[in-house]
Short mmCIF file of C-alpha atoms in Angstrom, two decimals:
data_model
loop_
_atom_site.label_atom_id
_atom_site.label_comp_id
_atom_site.label_asym_id
_atom_site.label_seq_id
_atom_site.Cartn_x
_atom_site.Cartn_y
_atom_site.Cartn_z
CA UNK A 1 -1.16 -6.73 11.88
CA UNK A 2 -2.82 -7.85 8.79
CA UNK A 3 -1.42 -11.61 8.41
CA UNK A 4 -4.46 -12.97 9.39
CA UNK A 5 -6.12 -11.41 6.49
CA UNK A 6 -3.49 -12.40 4.23
CA UNK A 7 -3.34 -16.03 5.82
CA UNK A 8 -7.28 -16.22 4.80
CA UNK A 9 -6.34 -14.98 0.80
CA UNK A 10 -3.46 -17.61 1.00
CA UNK A 11 -5.74 -20.54 1.92
CA UNK A 12 -8.28 -19.39 -0.78
CA UNK A 13 -5.62 -19.12 -3.42
CA UNK A 14 -3.96 -22.68 -2.46
CA UNK A 15 -7.45 -24.40 -2.37
CA UNK A 16 -8.38 -22.85 -5.63
CA UNK A 17 -5.37 -24.24 -7.18
CA UNK A 18 -5.43 -27.74 -5.42
CA UNK A 19 -8.86 -28.50 -6.94
CA UNK A 20 -6.81 -28.58 -10.18
CA UNK A 21 -4.83 -31.51 -8.89
CA UNK A 22 -5.71 -34.78 -7.32
CA UNK A 23 -4.52 -35.56 -3.77
CA UNK A 24 -4.02 -33.57 -0.48
CA UNK A 25 -1.73 -30.31 -0.29
CA UNK A 26 1.02 -31.38 2.32
CA UNK A 27 2.92 -28.26 2.18
CA UNK A 28 2.94 -24.65 0.46
CA UNK A 29 5.87 -23.21 -1.02
CA UNK A 30 5.81 -19.14 -0.80
CA UNK A 31 8.16 -16.60 -1.92
CA UNK A 32 8.17 -13.46 0.71
CA UNK A 33 9.60 -10.24 -0.13
CA UNK A 34 10.41 -7.53 2.54
CA UNK A 35 8.44 -5.02 0.57
CA UNK A 36 5.13 -7.09 0.41
CA UNK A 37 4.52 -5.30 3.76
CA UNK A 38 3.99 -9.13 5.42
CA UNK A 39 6.37 -10.05 8.15
CA UNK A 40 7.21 -14.27 7.79
CA UNK A 41 6.94 -15.40 11.44
CA UNK A 42 3.49 -13.47 11.77
CA UNK A 43 2.29 -15.19 8.64
CA UNK A 44 3.29 -18.59 9.70
CA UNK A 45 1.43 -18.29 13.12
CA UNK A 46 -1.70 -16.79 11.46
CA UNK A 47 -1.73 -19.42 8.76
CA UNK A 48 -1.51 -22.17 11.39
CA UNK A 49 -4.60 -20.47 13.27
CA UNK A 50 -6.54 -19.92 9.78
CA UNK A 51 -5.85 -23.38 8.27
CA UNK A 52 -7.89 -25.50 11.17
CA UNK A 53 -11.01 -26.94 9.62
CA UNK A 54 -10.05 -26.31 6.10
CA UNK A 55 -8.72 -28.66 3.86
CA UNK A 56 -5.44 -27.54 4.52
CA UNK A 57 -5.53 -28.37 8.30
CA UNK A 58 -2.26 -30.76 7.66
CA UNK A 59 -0.47 -28.37 5.07
CA UNK A 60 2.97 -27.01 6.35
CA UNK A 61 3.76 -23.40 5.04
CA UNK A 62 7.24 -23.05 4.04
CA UNK A 63 8.60 -19.66 3.06
CA UNK A 64 11.49 -18.65 1.22
CA UNK A 65 12.17 -15.32 2.02
CA UNK A 66 13.88 -13.16 -1.18
CA UNK A 67 16.14 -10.35 -0.45
CA UNK A 68 15.45 -6.89 -1.96
CA UNK A 69 17.26 -6.48 -5.17
CA UNK A 70 17.46 -3.09 -7.16
CA UNK A 71 18.88 -1.85 -10.51
CA UNK A 72 21.80 0.10 -10.30
CA UNK A 73 21.95 2.49 -13.21
CA UNK A 74 25.64 3.01 -12.40
CA UNK A 75 26.90 -0.63 -12.76
CA UNK A 76 24.29 -1.39 -14.95
CA UNK A 77 23.58 -4.62 -12.92
CA UNK A 78 21.10 -6.09 -10.55
CA UNK A 79 22.48 -5.76 -6.88
CA UNK A 80 20.99 -6.84 -3.47
CA UNK A 81 20.45 -4.15 -1.02
CA UNK A 82 22.44 -4.17 2.15
CA UNK A 83 19.35 -2.85 4.02
CA UNK A 84 15.64 -2.26 3.28
CA UNK A 85 16.69 1.18 5.16
CA UNK A 86 18.93 2.07 2.22
CA UNK A 87 17.87 1.78 -1.32
CA UNK A 88 21.57 2.25 -2.91
CA UNK A 89 23.81 0.00 -4.77
CA UNK A 90 25.99 -2.03 -2.37
CA UNK A 91 29.02 -1.85 -4.72
CA UNK A 92 28.87 1.97 -5.59
CA UNK A 93 26.52 3.59 -3.20
CA UNK A 94 24.32 5.00 -6.07
CA UNK A 95 20.89 5.70 -4.83
CA UNK A 96 18.71 3.13 -6.67
CA UNK A 97 15.10 3.27 -6.81
CA UNK A 98 14.19 0.76 -9.11
CA UNK A 99 13.18 -2.52 -7.15
CA UNK A 100 13.27 -5.69 -9.28
CA UNK A 101 13.01 -8.23 -6.50
CA UNK A 102 11.48 -7.87 -2.95
CA UNK A 103 7.51 -7.36 -3.19
CA UNK A 104 6.77 -10.79 -3.82
CA UNK A 105 3.84 -12.56 -1.74
CA UNK A 106 3.81 -15.59 -4.41
CA UNK A 107 2.73 -19.24 -3.90
CA UNK A 108 5.36 -20.98 -5.95
CA UNK A 109 4.60 -24.75 -5.49
CA UNK A 110 2.67 -27.15 -3.72
CA UNK A 111 3.47 -30.59 -2.41
CA UNK A 112 0.73 -32.99 -3.00
CA UNK A 113 0.23 -36.45 -1.48
CA UNK A 114 -2.18 -38.99 -2.71
CA UNK A 115 -4.53 -40.28 -0.17
CA UNK A 116 -8.17 -40.06 1.15
CA UNK B 1 2.76 -47.40 2.09
CA UNK B 2 3.94 -43.80 2.29
CA UNK B 3 3.76 -42.05 -1.40
CA UNK B 4 6.48 -39.59 -1.98
CA UNK B 5 4.75 -36.23 -2.28
CA UNK B 6 4.66 -34.66 -5.66
CA UNK B 7 5.88 -31.13 -6.27
CA UNK B 8 3.47 -29.18 -8.11
CA UNK B 9 4.81 -26.08 -9.59
CA UNK B 10 2.11 -22.87 -9.43
CA UNK B 11 2.65 -18.97 -9.62
CA UNK B 12 0.00 -17.49 -7.66
CA UNK B 13 0.01 -14.02 -6.05
CA UNK B 14 -1.97 -14.37 -2.92
CA UNK B 15 -3.49 -10.93 -3.08
CA UNK B 16 -4.36 -11.33 -6.96
CA UNK B 17 -8.26 -11.07 -5.91
CA UNK B 18 -7.46 -7.60 -4.70
CA UNK B 19 -4.83 -6.68 -7.42
CA UNK B 20 -7.69 -7.46 -10.09
CA UNK B 21 -10.08 -5.35 -8.26
CA UNK B 22 -7.71 -2.62 -7.96
CA UNK B 23 -6.59 -2.56 -11.55
CA UNK B 24 -10.02 -2.90 -12.73
CA UNK B 25 -10.65 0.34 -10.42
CA UNK B 26 -7.66 1.99 -11.63
CA UNK B 27 -9.32 1.38 -15.41
CA UNK B 28 -12.77 2.92 -14.27
CA UNK B 29 -11.20 5.83 -12.47
CA UNK B 30 -9.10 6.56 -15.49
CA UNK B 31 -12.07 6.46 -18.16
CA UNK B 32 -14.00 8.39 -15.95
CA UNK B 33 -11.39 11.38 -15.65
CA UNK B 34 -11.21 11.11 -12.04
CA UNK B 35 -7.58 11.56 -10.27
CA UNK B 36 -7.30 9.46 -7.41
CA UNK B 37 -5.21 10.45 -4.51
CA UNK B 38 -4.69 7.67 -1.47
CA UNK B 39 -3.37 8.92 2.15
CA UNK B 40 -1.47 6.75 4.36
CA UNK B 41 0.23 7.82 7.81
CA UNK B 42 0.31 6.79 11.59
CA UNK B 43 -2.63 7.75 13.50
CA UNK B 44 -2.40 11.49 14.45
CA UNK B 45 -0.08 12.40 11.72
CA UNK B 46 -2.70 15.13 10.61
CA UNK B 47 -4.23 13.22 7.58
CA UNK B 48 -7.72 14.63 8.25
CA UNK B 49 -6.81 18.42 8.80
CA UNK B 50 -4.64 18.14 5.82
CA UNK B 51 -7.43 16.44 3.81
CA UNK B 52 -9.90 18.69 5.09
CA UNK B 53 -8.19 21.86 3.93
CA UNK B 54 -7.32 20.29 0.58
CA UNK B 55 -11.00 19.78 0.02
CA UNK B 56 -11.90 23.13 1.25
CA UNK B 57 -9.11 24.75 -1.04
CA UNK B 58 -9.96 22.53 -4.09
CA UNK B 59 -13.81 22.81 -3.84
CA UNK B 60 -14.23 26.05 -5.42
CA UNK B 61 -12.96 24.92 -8.65
CA UNK B 62 -13.39 21.38 -8.60
CA UNK B 63 -15.48 18.51 -8.01
CA UNK B 64 -14.28 16.50 -5.25
CA UNK B 65 -14.93 13.69 -3.04
CA UNK B 66 -13.55 11.55 -0.32
CA UNK B 67 -13.73 8.09 1.14
CA UNK B 68 -12.30 7.74 4.69
CA UNK B 69 -11.25 4.46 6.28
CA UNK B 70 -11.75 4.56 10.06
CA UNK B 71 -11.61 1.27 12.34
CA UNK B 72 -15.06 2.45 14.57
CA UNK B 73 -15.98 6.25 14.57
CA UNK B 74 -17.57 8.53 11.90
CA UNK B 75 -15.66 11.63 13.18
CA UNK B 76 -13.49 11.99 10.57
CA UNK B 77 -16.11 11.81 7.86
CA UNK B 78 -17.95 14.17 9.72
CA UNK B 79 -15.22 16.82 9.85
CA UNK B 80 -14.36 16.38 6.14
CA UNK B 81 -17.94 16.93 5.06
CA UNK B 82 -17.83 20.25 6.62
CA UNK B 83 -15.70 21.25 3.41
CA UNK B 84 -19.01 20.82 1.41
CA UNK B 85 -17.26 17.79 -0.64
CA UNK B 86 -19.25 14.51 -1.15
CA UNK B 87 -17.79 12.40 1.78
CA UNK B 88 -18.47 8.70 2.62
CA UNK B 89 -17.02 6.35 5.32
CA UNK B 90 -15.56 3.11 5.32
CA UNK B 91 -15.97 1.45 8.59
CA UNK B 92 -13.15 -1.30 8.89
CA UNK B 93 -14.14 -3.04 12.19
CA UNK B 94 -11.19 -4.36 13.41
CA UNK B 95 -9.57 -4.43 10.04
CA UNK B 96 -6.36 -2.08 10.07
CA UNK B 97 -6.34 -1.14 6.48
CA UNK B 98 -8.44 -0.53 3.25
CA UNK B 99 -8.96 -3.14 0.34
CA UNK B 100 -9.89 -2.71 -2.92
CA UNK B 101 -12.91 -4.50 -2.74
CA UNK B 102 -14.01 -1.65 0.00
CA UNK B 103 -13.40 0.83 -2.35
CA UNK B 104 -15.12 -0.84 -5.29
CA UNK B 105 -18.34 -1.19 -2.90
CA UNK B 106 -18.15 2.25 -1.68
CA UNK B 107 -18.25 3.86 -5.18
CA UNK B 108 -20.36 1.32 -6.71
CA UNK B 109 -23.38 3.46 -6.98
CA UNK B 110 -21.29 6.90 -7.68
CA UNK B 111 -21.22 8.37 -11.02
CA UNK B 112 -17.37 9.00 -11.09
CA UNK B 113 -17.82 11.29 -14.06
CA UNK B 114 -19.16 13.83 -11.67
CA UNK B 115 -15.95 13.87 -10.12
CA UNK B 116 -12.43 15.45 -10.57
CA UNK B 117 -10.49 14.59 -7.40
CA UNK B 118 -11.22 11.23 -5.24
CA UNK B 119 -9.20 11.34 -2.17
CA UNK B 120 -9.22 7.81 -0.07
CA UNK B 121 -8.24 8.15 3.54
CA UNK B 122 -6.53 4.81 4.55
CA UNK B 123 -6.86 3.81 8.47
CA UNK B 124 -3.97 5.21 10.53
CA UNK B 125 -1.32 2.65 10.34
CA UNK B 126 2.07 2.62 8.40
CA UNK B 127 2.36 -1.21 8.33
CA UNK B 128 -0.78 -2.77 6.96
CA UNK B 129 -1.83 -0.75 3.91
CA UNK B 130 1.29 -0.77 2.16
CA UNK B 131 0.44 -4.47 0.66
CA UNK B 132 -3.08 -3.36 -0.79
CA UNK B 133 -3.18 -1.84 -4.11
CA UNK B 134 -6.65 0.34 -3.89
CA UNK B 135 -6.55 1.40 -7.76
CA UNK B 136 -5.14 5.12 -6.75
CA UNK B 137 -2.98 7.24 -9.17
CA UNK B 138 -0.91 8.47 -6.50
CA UNK B 139 -0.15 7.29 -3.06
CA UNK B 140 0.83 9.89 -0.43
CA UNK B 141 2.75 8.99 2.82
CA UNK B 142 2.27 11.66 5.58
CA UNK B 143 4.70 12.34 8.01
CA UNK B 144 4.24 14.96 10.96
CA UNK B 145 6.98 16.88 12.15
CA UNK B 146 6.27 15.71 15.75
CA UNK B 147 6.64 12.23 14.91
CA UNK B 148 10.22 12.63 14.53
CA UNK B 149 12.80 12.54 11.34
CA UNK B 150 13.24 8.83 11.58
CA UNK B 151 9.91 7.39 10.97
CA UNK B 152 11.04 6.69 7.13
CA UNK B 153 13.55 4.15 8.44
CA UNK B 154 11.39 2.44 10.97
CA UNK B 155 8.83 1.90 7.96
CA UNK B 156 10.62 1.80 4.95
CA UNK B 157 8.08 -0.66 3.25
CA UNK B 158 4.96 1.97 3.47
CA UNK B 159 7.48 4.89 2.31
CA UNK B 160 8.69 2.52 -0.69
CA UNK B 161 5.28 2.05 -1.72
CA UNK B 162 4.31 5.65 -1.69
CA UNK B 163 4.58 8.18 -4.51
CA UNK B 164 4.96 11.49 -2.67
CA UNK B 165 6.04 12.41 1.28
CA UNK B 166 3.92 14.83 2.66
CA UNK B 167 5.43 16.48 5.79
CA UNK B 168 2.77 18.04 8.02
CA UNK B 169 2.33 20.06 11.02
CA UNK B 170 5.36 22.35 9.86
CA UNK B 171 4.16 25.11 12.12
CA UNK B 172 5.11 23.29 14.81
CA UNK B 173 8.80 22.31 13.44
CA UNK B 174 10.82 24.75 15.35
CA UNK B 175 9.03 23.95 18.66
CA UNK B 176 10.01 20.22 18.35
CA UNK B 177 13.36 21.16 16.59
CA UNK B 178 12.62 18.92 13.48
CA UNK B 179 15.56 18.15 11.70
CA UNK B 180 14.80 19.01 8.03
CA UNK B 181 18.16 17.49 6.83
CA UNK B 182 17.88 14.39 8.36
CA UNK B 183 14.29 13.93 7.43
CA UNK B 184 14.93 14.61 3.68
CA UNK B 185 17.93 12.27 3.89
CA UNK B 186 16.08 9.47 5.43
CA UNK B 187 13.37 9.67 2.62
CA UNK B 188 15.68 9.54 0.05
CA UNK B 189 17.60 6.65 1.60
CA UNK B 190 14.28 4.69 1.53
CA UNK B 191 12.64 5.82 -1.78
CA UNK B 192 15.23 7.59 -3.94
CA UNK B 193 14.05 10.58 -5.82
CA UNK B 194 11.06 10.51 -3.90
CA UNK B 195 9.20 14.01 -3.88
CA UNK B 196 8.64 15.78 -0.79
CA UNK B 197 6.20 18.25 -0.06
CA UNK B 198 5.70 20.49 3.18
CA UNK B 199 2.49 21.84 4.75
CA UNK B 200 0.81 23.22 7.64
CA UNK B 201 -2.79 22.74 7.28
CA UNK B 202 -3.48 24.94 10.33
CA UNK B 203 -1.52 28.04 8.83
CA UNK B 204 -1.89 27.14 5.27
CA UNK B 205 1.63 27.21 4.59
CA UNK B 206 3.13 25.06 1.53
CA UNK B 207 -0.70 24.30 0.60
CA UNK B 208 -0.46 26.26 -2.76
CA UNK B 209 2.69 24.45 -3.62
CA UNK B 210 0.56 21.12 -3.07
CA UNK B 211 -2.65 22.16 -4.97
CA UNK B 212 -0.01 23.19 -7.79
CA UNK B 213 1.10 19.86 -7.74
CA UNK B 214 -2.20 18.14 -7.80
CA UNK B 215 -3.41 20.35 -10.71
CA UNK B 216 -0.29 19.44 -12.84
CA UNK B 217 -0.85 15.78 -12.07
CA UNK B 218 -4.41 16.06 -13.20
CA UNK B 219 -3.87 16.69 -16.96
CA UNK B 220 -0.99 14.82 -17.90
CA UNK B 221 -2.23 11.77 -15.67
CA UNK B 222 -4.96 10.84 -17.93
CA UNK B 223 -2.27 9.84 -20.35
CA UNK B 224 0.24 8.32 -18.03
CA UNK B 225 0.86 4.64 -19.00
#
């Protein structure tokens, strides 16, 4: 369980970013891939604990879970894997080591509200 | 009157701070000519025994050091120091993984040019260490034969984040009826093309192959992109 460490990093990151804009952060949009090693539910719980007493106390965390996508050299195309326990092309079954998506742990947008 | 929230687009990696430190470390390590290898595994997979043996065998020909992450005790560091290598402990307290900043702090006063190899032994954990880049050149994931051949499928993320799989305690393989083909297939499923090395720190079996791999890594690694 390292989601609390991640939640603290998330709060630092968002507070830093929010300083550049006026208003209050009401929601944080995060892209999360399974290969980041972070579990969405655990991160939400950790965030809800960690946000208390910060400027993000009223902010929601909205997570978009990203599927793992690999590059298949046979199909010469990006393909989503059927399972993260099997890195192969779902179309032709070629093993695919090149991960093009699925490692994300990235803040992509903030919802800002005017007010105190 | 309620204002509509404004949507501000940003692109910020949550672990950017760690990644920045890790990148700087990697540059420092390369510049100093030290090859840095990290080890991750579950608790009890034989990381410390494997590392102790590795340090002992490298010691006559290379300048070697190790940083050991442990929750509370210094036992591992004491064991490794028996090899004669420079060993330093990072006590993580309740933290279940090493972060780049801890590595930076630990080597801050070291002259890295005096080293050929540096090993980073992560906290025994197959989940959390996968998120943190430590600036290493190579990440090993260890799997002992006593843990069973399905470990890669249970922890695909850490296997996918590692470069080489080391199967340890091979001297016990027959006793636990370790299924070698299944283990190999499971590793390839979660990390196609992954290199697998088999060792027994106890009997020394496979250690020569491992050392040859390490030494080969050393020369060309310096120019690797």
